[in-house]
mmCIF file of C-alpha atoms in Angstrom:
data_model
loop_
_atom_site.group_PDB
_atom_site.id
_atom_site.type_symbol
_atom_site.label_atom_id
_atom_site.label_comp_id
_atom_site.label_asym_id
_atom_site.label_seq_id
_atom_site.Cartn_x
_atom_site.Cartn_y
_atom_site.Cartn_z
ATOM 1 C CA UNK A 117 -53.672 15.086 24.160
ATOM 2 C CA UNK A 118 -51.957 13.482 27.171
ATOM 3 C CA UNK A 119 -48.271 14.400 27.766
ATOM 4 C CA UNK A 120 -45.915 11.569 27.603
ATOM 5 C CA UNK A 121 -43.651 10.431 30.323
ATOM 6 C CA UNK A 122 -40.087 10.372 29.307
ATOM 7 C CA UNK A 123 -38.996 6.509 30.030
ATOM 8 C CA UNK A 124 -35.315 7.177 29.365
ATOM 9 C CA UNK A 125 -32.752 6.636 32.254
ATOM 10 C CA UNK A 126 -31.821 9.647 33.684
ATOM 11 C CA UNK A 127 -27.602 10.337 33.787
ATOM 12 C CA UNK A 128 -26.175 9.220 36.771
ATOM 13 C CA UNK A 129 -24.887 12.059 39.055
ATOM 14 C CA UNK A 130 -21.308 12.895 38.982
ATOM 15 C CA UNK A 131 -19.720 10.560 41.581
ATOM 16 C CA UNK A 132 -16.353 12.101 41.726
ATOM 17 C CA UNK A 133 -17.533 15.125 43.889
ATOM 18 C CA UNK A 134 -14.687 16.435 45.890
ATOM 19 C CA UNK A 135 -11.906 14.924 43.445
ATOM 20 C CA UNK A 136 -10.353 17.752 42.336
ATOM 21 C CA UNK A 137 -6.943 17.234 40.286
ATOM 22 C CA UNK A 138 -5.000 19.926 38.521
ATOM 23 C CA UNK A 139 -3.066 18.789 35.861
ATOM 24 C CA UNK A 140 0.133 20.389 34.757
ATOM 25 C CA UNK A 141 2.007 18.505 32.292
ATOM 26 C CA UNK A 142 4.856 19.484 30.300
ATOM 27 C CA UNK A 143 4.694 16.127 28.682
ATOM 28 C CA UNK A 144 1.812 16.914 26.964
ATOM 29 C CA UNK A 145 3.670 20.139 25.147
ATOM 30 C CA UNK A 146 6.817 17.626 24.147
ATOM 31 C CA UNK A 147 4.522 15.410 22.568
ATOM 32 C CA UNK A 148 2.671 18.140 20.572
ATOM 33 C CA UNK A 149 5.800 19.523 19.536
ATOM 34 C CA UNK A 150 7.059 15.623 18.361
ATOM 35 C CA UNK A 151 3.769 15.394 16.810
ATOM 36 C CA UNK A 152 4.109 18.426 14.789
ATOM 37 C CA UNK A 153 7.664 17.080 13.479
ATOM 38 C CA UNK A 154 5.468 14.085 12.422
ATOM 39 C CA UNK A 155 7.690 11.945 14.295
ATOM 40 C CA UNK A 156 5.993 8.621 15.601
ATOM 41 C CA UNK A 157 5.821 8.780 19.435
ATOM 42 C CA UNK A 158 6.642 5.034 20.383
ATOM 43 C CA UNK A 159 5.094 3.572 23.851
ATOM 44 C CA UNK A 160 5.444 0.326 25.437
ATOM 45 C CA UNK A 161 3.230 -1.379 27.621
ATOM 46 C CA UNK A 162 4.746 -4.023 30.252
ATOM 47 C CA UNK A 163 2.909 -6.196 32.780
ATOM 48 C CA UNK A 164 4.906 -6.298 35.930
ATOM 49 C CA UNK A 165 5.663 -9.986 37.356
ATOM 50 C CA UNK A 166 3.362 -11.552 39.741
ATOM 51 C CA UNK A 167 5.558 -12.144 42.900
ATOM 52 C CA UNK A 168 8.450 -10.133 42.956
ATOM 53 C CA UNK A 169 10.685 -7.585 40.379
ATOM 54 C CA UNK A 170 12.236 -9.030 37.505
ATOM 55 C CA UNK A 171 15.444 -7.855 37.441
ATOM 56 C CA UNK A 172 16.051 -8.959 33.793
ATOM 57 C CA UNK A 173 13.165 -7.113 32.858
ATOM 58 C CA UNK A 174 14.336 -3.867 34.803
ATOM 59 C CA UNK A 175 18.021 -4.197 32.922
ATOM 60 C CA UNK A 176 16.455 -4.844 29.644
ATOM 61 C CA UNK A 177 13.796 -1.627 30.068
ATOM 62 C CA UNK A 178 17.134 0.487 31.327
ATOM 63 C CA UNK A 179 18.979 -0.862 28.115
ATOM 64 C CA UNK A 180 16.566 -0.208 25.776
ATOM 65 C CA UNK A 181 14.946 3.144 27.404
ATOM 66 C CA UNK A 182 16.597 5.609 24.247
ATOM 67 C CA UNK A 183 14.127 3.420 21.838
ATOM 68 C CA UNK A 184 10.782 4.434 23.255
ATOM 69 C CA UNK A 185 9.267 7.823 24.309
ATOM 70 C CA UNK A 186 6.798 6.251 26.791
ATOM 71 C CA UNK A 187 6.796 3.175 29.049
ATOM 72 C CA UNK A 188 2.872 2.057 30.110
ATOM 73 C CA UNK A 189 2.915 -0.420 33.311
ATOM 74 C CA UNK A 190 -0.358 -2.032 33.254
ATOM 75 C CA UNK A 191 -2.256 -3.036 36.379
ATOM 76 C CA UNK A 192 -3.456 -6.334 36.913
ATOM 77 C CA UNK A 193 -4.228 -6.808 33.382
ATOM 78 C CA UNK A 194 -7.022 -9.800 32.578
ATOM 79 C CA UNK A 195 -8.019 -9.275 36.438
ATOM 80 C CA UNK A 196 -4.690 -11.349 37.212
ATOM 81 C CA UNK A 197 -2.807 -10.487 40.332
ATOM 82 C CA UNK A 198 0.266 -8.516 39.534
ATOM 83 C CA UNK A 199 2.863 -6.271 41.612
ATOM 84 C CA UNK A 200 1.789 -2.834 42.175
ATOM 85 C CA UNK A 201 2.752 -0.525 38.730
ATOM 86 C CA UNK A 202 3.830 2.293 41.883
ATOM 87 C CA UNK A 203 6.211 -0.132 43.422
ATOM 88 C CA UNK A 204 7.400 -1.153 40.153
ATOM 89 C CA UNK A 205 7.701 2.505 38.771
ATOM 90 C CA UNK A 206 9.609 3.305 42.123
ATOM 91 C CA UNK A 207 12.173 0.310 41.195
ATOM 92 C CA UNK A 208 12.654 1.494 37.638
ATOM 93 C CA UNK A 209 13.303 5.122 38.789
ATOM 94 C CA UNK A 210 15.880 4.027 41.425
ATOM 95 C CA UNK A 211 17.411 1.845 38.285
ATOM 96 C CA UNK A 212 17.877 5.298 36.428
ATOM 97 C CA UNK A 213 14.645 5.455 34.012
ATOM 98 C CA UNK A 214 13.306 8.684 33.868
ATOM 99 C CA UNK A 215 10.157 9.384 35.612
ATOM 100 C CA UNK A 216 8.756 11.323 32.780
ATOM 101 C CA UNK A 217 8.657 8.391 30.323
ATOM 102 C CA UNK A 218 6.445 6.411 33.002
ATOM 103 C CA UNK A 219 2.622 6.085 32.354
ATOM 104 C CA UNK A 220 0.747 4.175 35.097
ATOM 105 C CA UNK A 221 -2.225 2.375 34.755
ATOM 106 C CA UNK A 222 -4.945 2.257 37.343
ATOM 107 C CA UNK A 223 -8.150 0.168 37.342
ATOM 108 C CA UNK A 224 -11.219 1.465 38.715
ATOM 109 C CA UNK A 225 -12.171 -2.065 39.336
ATOM 110 C CA UNK A 226 -10.180 -2.129 42.113
ATOM 111 C CA UNK A 227 -10.263 1.156 43.903
ATOM 112 C CA UNK A 228 -13.057 3.770 45.024
ATOM 113 C CA UNK A 229 -12.188 6.935 44.939
ATOM 114 C CA UNK A 230 -10.527 7.587 48.167
ATOM 115 C CA UNK A 231 -7.891 4.979 47.034
ATOM 116 C CA UNK A 232 -7.664 6.612 43.229
ATOM 117 C CA UNK A 233 -6.658 9.594 45.072
ATOM 118 C CA UNK A 234 -3.961 8.185 47.221
ATOM 119 C CA UNK A 235 -2.555 6.432 43.866
ATOM 120 C CA UNK A 236 -2.786 9.969 42.220
ATOM 121 C CA UNK A 237 -0.831 11.552 44.853
ATOM 122 C CA UNK A 238 1.672 9.072 45.167
ATOM 123 C CA UNK A 239 2.585 8.894 41.838
ATOM 124 C CA UNK A 240 2.640 12.756 42.005
ATOM 125 C CA UNK A 241 4.990 12.692 44.723
ATOM 126 C CA UNK A 242 7.139 10.567 42.780
ATOM 127 C CA UNK A 243 7.094 13.030 39.905
ATOM 128 C CA UNK A 244 5.142 10.761 37.320
ATOM 129 C CA UNK A 245 2.685 12.900 35.621
ATOM 130 C CA UNK A 246 1.409 10.576 33.205
ATOM 131 C CA UNK A 247 -2.044 8.474 34.699
ATOM 132 C CA UNK A 248 -4.045 6.398 32.673
ATOM 133 C CA UNK A 249 -7.545 5.153 34.447
ATOM 134 C CA UNK A 250 -8.928 2.189 32.885
ATOM 135 C CA UNK A 251 -12.419 0.677 34.052
ATOM 136 C CA UNK A 252 -10.786 -2.934 33.741
ATOM 137 C CA UNK A 253 -11.422 -6.370 33.061
ATOM 138 C CA UNK A 254 -14.194 -8.475 34.779
ATOM 139 C CA UNK A 255 -12.997 -10.536 37.611
ATOM 140 C CA UNK A 256 -14.676 -13.715 36.228
ATOM 141 C CA UNK A 257 -11.717 -14.001 33.752
ATOM 142 C CA UNK A 258 -8.971 -13.453 36.331
ATOM 143 C CA UNK A 259 -7.512 -15.516 39.008
ATOM 144 C CA UNK A 260 -9.434 -13.896 41.960
ATOM 145 C CA UNK A 261 -12.760 -15.179 41.607
ATOM 146 C CA UNK A 262 -13.792 -14.560 45.262
ATOM 147 C CA UNK A 263 -12.962 -10.738 45.121
ATOM 148 C CA UNK A 264 -15.290 -7.955 44.844
ATOM 149 C CA UNK A 265 -15.530 -5.254 41.984
ATOM 150 C CA UNK A 266 -15.653 -1.967 43.557
ATOM 151 C CA UNK A 267 -16.570 0.126 39.996
ATOM 152 C CA UNK A 268 -17.116 3.438 42.289
ATOM 153 C CA UNK A 269 -15.978 5.331 39.382
ATOM 154 C CA UNK A 270 -16.532 3.976 35.646
#
């Protein structure tokens, strides 16, 4: 009897070699304490504007910050060009929104590993501990049809 070859695809090698991130997050402990009390955590996702930071949106966020636990700042949703979540978060922190409430989205569609490391260091230097990495929507549905997708990490 002949031995059959395994035709299944081999898993890709880990592409994150050299990327070491130590996470020290007190917000996780806070979230777990709140969940043990059976209280709902409220997270709001916002989409930054296209060309400049909307002052009215910033004022509304500052006024209503007591009604949410976390504020998720999206990064180019639906593959449409938007202001960077880091610059929007910086503006919110200057206006008095606590940096512990912010969650920044980053899309691996637009960044290679070096760019992601830079973004992570930038958010860490601003005191923002919460980062959400997403794959991102295809550029075919967005407004930058001539751009190339990176997807070094997915």
